[in-house]
Amino acid sequence: MLLTITYEGSHTQDLGYLLFKNPDRPQVFSLSYGKAYVFYPEVSDTRTTVALLLDIDPLDLAKGKEGSGIPGLFDYVNDRPYAATSFLSTAISKVFGTAMTGRCDKFPDLAKTPLQLTATVPCLKDRGDEELAQKLFEPLSYTVETSRGLLTDAFPEWGMSPYITLTIRGTVLLSALLHHLYVLIPVFDRQKHYYTSADEIRKLLDHGEGWLAAHPERERITKRYLFQKNSYANEALERLRQTDAPEKDDAEDEEAEREEGAEERPAAESDDAPAEQDRPVPLNTLRMEAVRQAVLASGAASVLDAGCGGGRLEELLLKEPQIQKIAACDVSVMALEKAKKRLHLDRLPDAQREKITLFQGSLTYRDKRMDGIDCACVIEVLEHIDLNRLPALERNLFGFVAPKTVVITTPNREYNAVYGMDPGALRHSDHRFEWTRAELADWTERISAAYGYTAVQSGIGTVDENFGCPTQMVVFTRNG
Ligand code: SAH
């Protein structure tokens, strides 16, 4: 399964910077269902092509390996290794995820400039629906070409192939092209490789931001993307109807935008939650207090607060004589600005000011500024991370940063019932998932075994006898 993207113009080698993939070095990525390879079949000043090749193991799929969906869904002999399907979308988001946010460190302006791009996807299954490719891509200003061969040259009487080769050409933002492909490739297929969960609505709306609401085929796209789940499709369509779809011609950093919005809301959502109204102490305050105590009990003198948001934890820790050094980071610049204000950073006495460093950074990336700390706090952040990025966070946090203590808090999904929320609904639009106590326990067990930690799981907030506490906390202590 193959996707190629060609950039034509001048200095087209810069495609490497835009994709965060070096043209000189082929790279391989492990996915739960196979491997993805990225390489550049052609590189020149005027024309550069990147290829994403997906090598899927049909046996793994047949066995129902993790990530492949329902066990036994696929036969051993199937088209999955060859056809362009939702596997390719998942690979696009995994391999080109940063480019999809519109970020380019080396040439930020280039990421915001429409470029002459051509994408080719062989083996898309349109089942003879001749117009489908045109209907999907032409409204997005692409020139569309398709070709279809015989099912097999050996037996012309078997007729035409249900697969097409699709080529789309346009002057577009690279990030937009990637989002279009991410959403529209699975629309050709009716077999998604994972359960269609409520989280898929969010993915569809995220990747469709700025274009899907105004797309003439939005109904078909939504229904096919969220196949088999009419209720999800209806909800997504309703939300699209409520969306003003302004033409986005400059690619803002969508990730930052999303994350910035996220900062205030987790507190608000828990403070305002019905069951918390009578509480004299808001859940957020209880949570920070529990974390403060866990940090102090660990004996830490230095703390990393990853995903610090508006700096609530820093406010508490700065007052603690035990804590000599605080490194607080967030992916969102706006969150960091808020933290700076809350902490009155410019007005702090020198002794306190020297204790704290605020910086922009992501817990999913190796970052030297996170090294050498005693205790890492990851407070209401995990659930903002895409599940396919979680392994990167795990490796970085427990493998590289590897502090003596890690304190994690995350919502307890079971408790949403106490808030009267619909089953499957999440507390916050930016949450990628929410875990039950058992799910967190499974994760904790896996992490502890893999990285050599011992963990204690507990709850924060009012205990419900059936559903537990609204917030869950895990304190990991490194063995030895
Ligand atoms: N810990 C704070 C904020 C929680 S909101 C508190 O409890 O008050 C979640 C925060 O995580 C947001 O500010 C968001 O920008 C940040 N975030 C999301 N993904 C991140 C990542 N990969 N690395 C660091 N921060 C991240």
PDB file of C-alpha atoms and ligand atoms in Angstrom, residues 255-256 258-260 262-264 266-267 284 287-288 305-313 329-332 335 361-365 370 377-385 393 409 430, ligand 1:
ATOM      1  CA  GLU A 255      -2.658  21.585  17.549  1.00  0.00           C
ATOM      2  CA  ALA A 256      -1.639  24.567  19.617  1.00  0.00           C
ATOM      3  CA  ARG A 258      -6.730  22.930  20.374  1.00  0.00           C
ATOM      4  CA  GLU A 259      -4.416  22.492  23.288  1.00  0.00           C
ATOM      5  CA  GLU A 260      -4.685  26.127  24.281  1.00  0.00           C
ATOM      6  CA  ALA A 262      -7.891  22.748  26.635  1.00  0.00           C
ATOM      7  CA  GLU A 263      -6.110  24.438  29.446  1.00  0.00           C
ATOM      8  CA  GLU A 264      -8.934  26.131  31.269  1.00  0.00           C
ATOM      9  CA  PRO A 266     -10.548  20.550  32.413  1.00  0.00           C
ATOM     10  CA  ALA A 267     -10.751  22.551  35.597  1.00  0.00           C
ATOM     11  CA  ASN A 284      -9.382  20.647  40.792  1.00  0.00           C
ATOM     12  CA  ARG A 287      -6.469  17.084  42.752  1.00  0.00           C
ATOM     13  CA  MET A 288      -3.662  19.607  43.068  1.00  0.00           C
ATOM     14  CA  ASP A 305       5.389  19.261  35.412  1.00  0.00           C
ATOM     15  CA  ALA A 306       4.637  18.105  31.877  1.00  0.00           C
ATOM     16  CA  GLY A 307       1.510  19.717  30.447  1.00  0.00           C
ATOM     17  CA  CYS A 308       1.535  22.371  33.165  1.00  0.00           C
ATOM     18  CA  GLY A 309      -1.400  24.297  31.657  1.00  0.00           C
ATOM     19  CA  GLY A 310      -2.000  27.530  33.560  1.00  0.00           C
ATOM     20  CA  GLY A 311       0.566  26.746  36.266  1.00  0.00           C
ATOM     21  CA  ARG A 312      -1.659  25.732  39.165  1.00  0.00           C
ATOM     22  CA  LEU A 313       0.713  23.081  40.426  1.00  0.00           C
ATOM     23  CA  CYS A 329       6.448  22.592  30.123  1.00  0.00           C
ATOM     24  CA  ASP A 330       3.451  22.603  27.847  1.00  0.00           C
ATOM     25  CA  VAL A 331       2.909  22.249  24.116  1.00  0.00           C
ATOM     26  CA  SER A 332       0.742  25.335  24.166  1.00  0.00           C
ATOM     27  CA  ALA A 335      -0.955  27.967  28.363  1.00  0.00           C
ATOM     28  CA  GLY A 361       7.870  21.188  24.888  1.00  0.00           C
ATOM     29  CA  SER A 362       6.027  17.964  24.365  1.00  0.00           C
ATOM     30  CA  LEU A 363       6.171  14.915  26.543  1.00  0.00           C
ATOM     31  CA  THR A 364       6.040  12.750  23.436  1.00  0.00           C
ATOM     32  CA  TYR A 365       9.504  13.938  22.354  1.00  0.00           C
ATOM     33  CA  MET A 370      13.390  17.235  31.065  1.00  0.00           C
ATOM     34  CA  CYS A 377       3.921  15.122  37.229  1.00  0.00           C
ATOM     35  CA  VAL A 378       1.577  14.477  34.329  1.00  0.00           C
ATOM     36  CA  ILE A 379      -1.661  15.959  35.576  1.00  0.00           C
ATOM     37  CA  GLU A 380      -4.770  15.592  33.396  1.00  0.00           C
ATOM     38  CA  VAL A 381      -2.611  15.368  30.296  1.00  0.00           C
ATOM     39  CA  LEU A 382      -2.581  11.705  29.277  1.00  0.00           C
ATOM     40  CA  GLU A 383      -6.131  11.813  27.972  1.00  0.00           C
ATOM     41  CA  HIS A 384      -5.151  14.638  25.596  1.00  0.00           C
ATOM     42  CA  ILE A 385      -2.638  12.422  23.826  1.00  0.00           C
ATOM     43  CA  LEU A 393       5.144   9.414  25.588  1.00  0.00           C
ATOM     44  CA  THR A 409      -3.788  11.805  37.098  1.00  0.00           C
ATOM     45  CA  ASP A 430     -10.080  17.614  23.438  1.00  0.00           C
TER      46      ASP A 430
HETATM   47  N1  SAH B   1      -1.753  20.007  34.262  1.00  0.00           N
HETATM   48  C1  SAH B   1      -2.629  21.154  34.129  1.00  0.00           C
HETATM   49  C2  SAH B   1      -3.269  21.300  32.746  1.00  0.00           C
HETATM   50  C3  SAH B   1      -4.109  20.144  32.286  1.00  0.00           C
HETATM   51  S1  SAH B   1      -4.877  20.462  30.700  1.00  0.00           S
HETATM   52  C4  SAH B   1      -3.692  21.105  35.185  1.00  0.00           C
HETATM   53  O1  SAH B   1      -3.986  20.031  35.697  1.00  0.00           O
HETATM   54  O2  SAH B   1      -4.243  22.158  35.495  1.00  0.00           O
HETATM   55  C5  SAH B   1      -3.837  19.532  29.624  1.00  0.00           C
HETATM   56  C6  SAH B   1      -2.602  20.289  29.211  1.00  0.00           C
HETATM   57  O3  SAH B   1      -1.728  19.372  28.588  1.00  0.00           O
HETATM   58  C7  SAH B   1      -2.854  21.411  28.228  1.00  0.00           C
HETATM   59  O4  SAH B   1      -2.304  22.603  28.718  1.00  0.00           O
HETATM   60  C8  SAH B   1      -2.164  20.942  26.977  1.00  0.00           C
HETATM   61  O5  SAH B   1      -1.631  22.021  26.235  1.00  0.00           O
HETATM   62  C9  SAH B   1      -1.077  20.037  27.518  1.00  0.00           C
HETATM   63  N2  SAH B   1      -0.564  19.011  26.611  1.00  0.00           N
HETATM   64  C10 SAH B   1      -1.254  18.266  25.716  1.00  0.00           C
HETATM   65  N3  SAH B   1      -0.438  17.427  25.087  1.00  0.00           N
HETATM   66  C11 SAH B   1       0.810  17.625  25.581  1.00  0.00           C
HETATM   67  C12 SAH B   1       2.101  17.060  25.326  1.00  0.00           C
HETATM   68  N4  SAH B   1       2.265  16.106  24.409  1.00  0.00           N
HETATM   69  N5  SAH B   1       3.166  17.509  26.044  1.00  0.00           N
HETATM   70  C13 SAH B   1       3.002  18.481  26.970  1.00  0.00           C
HETATM   71  N6  SAH B   1       1.822  19.062  27.229  1.00  0.00           N
HETATM   72  C14 SAH B   1       0.733  18.643  26.564  1.00  0.00           C
END
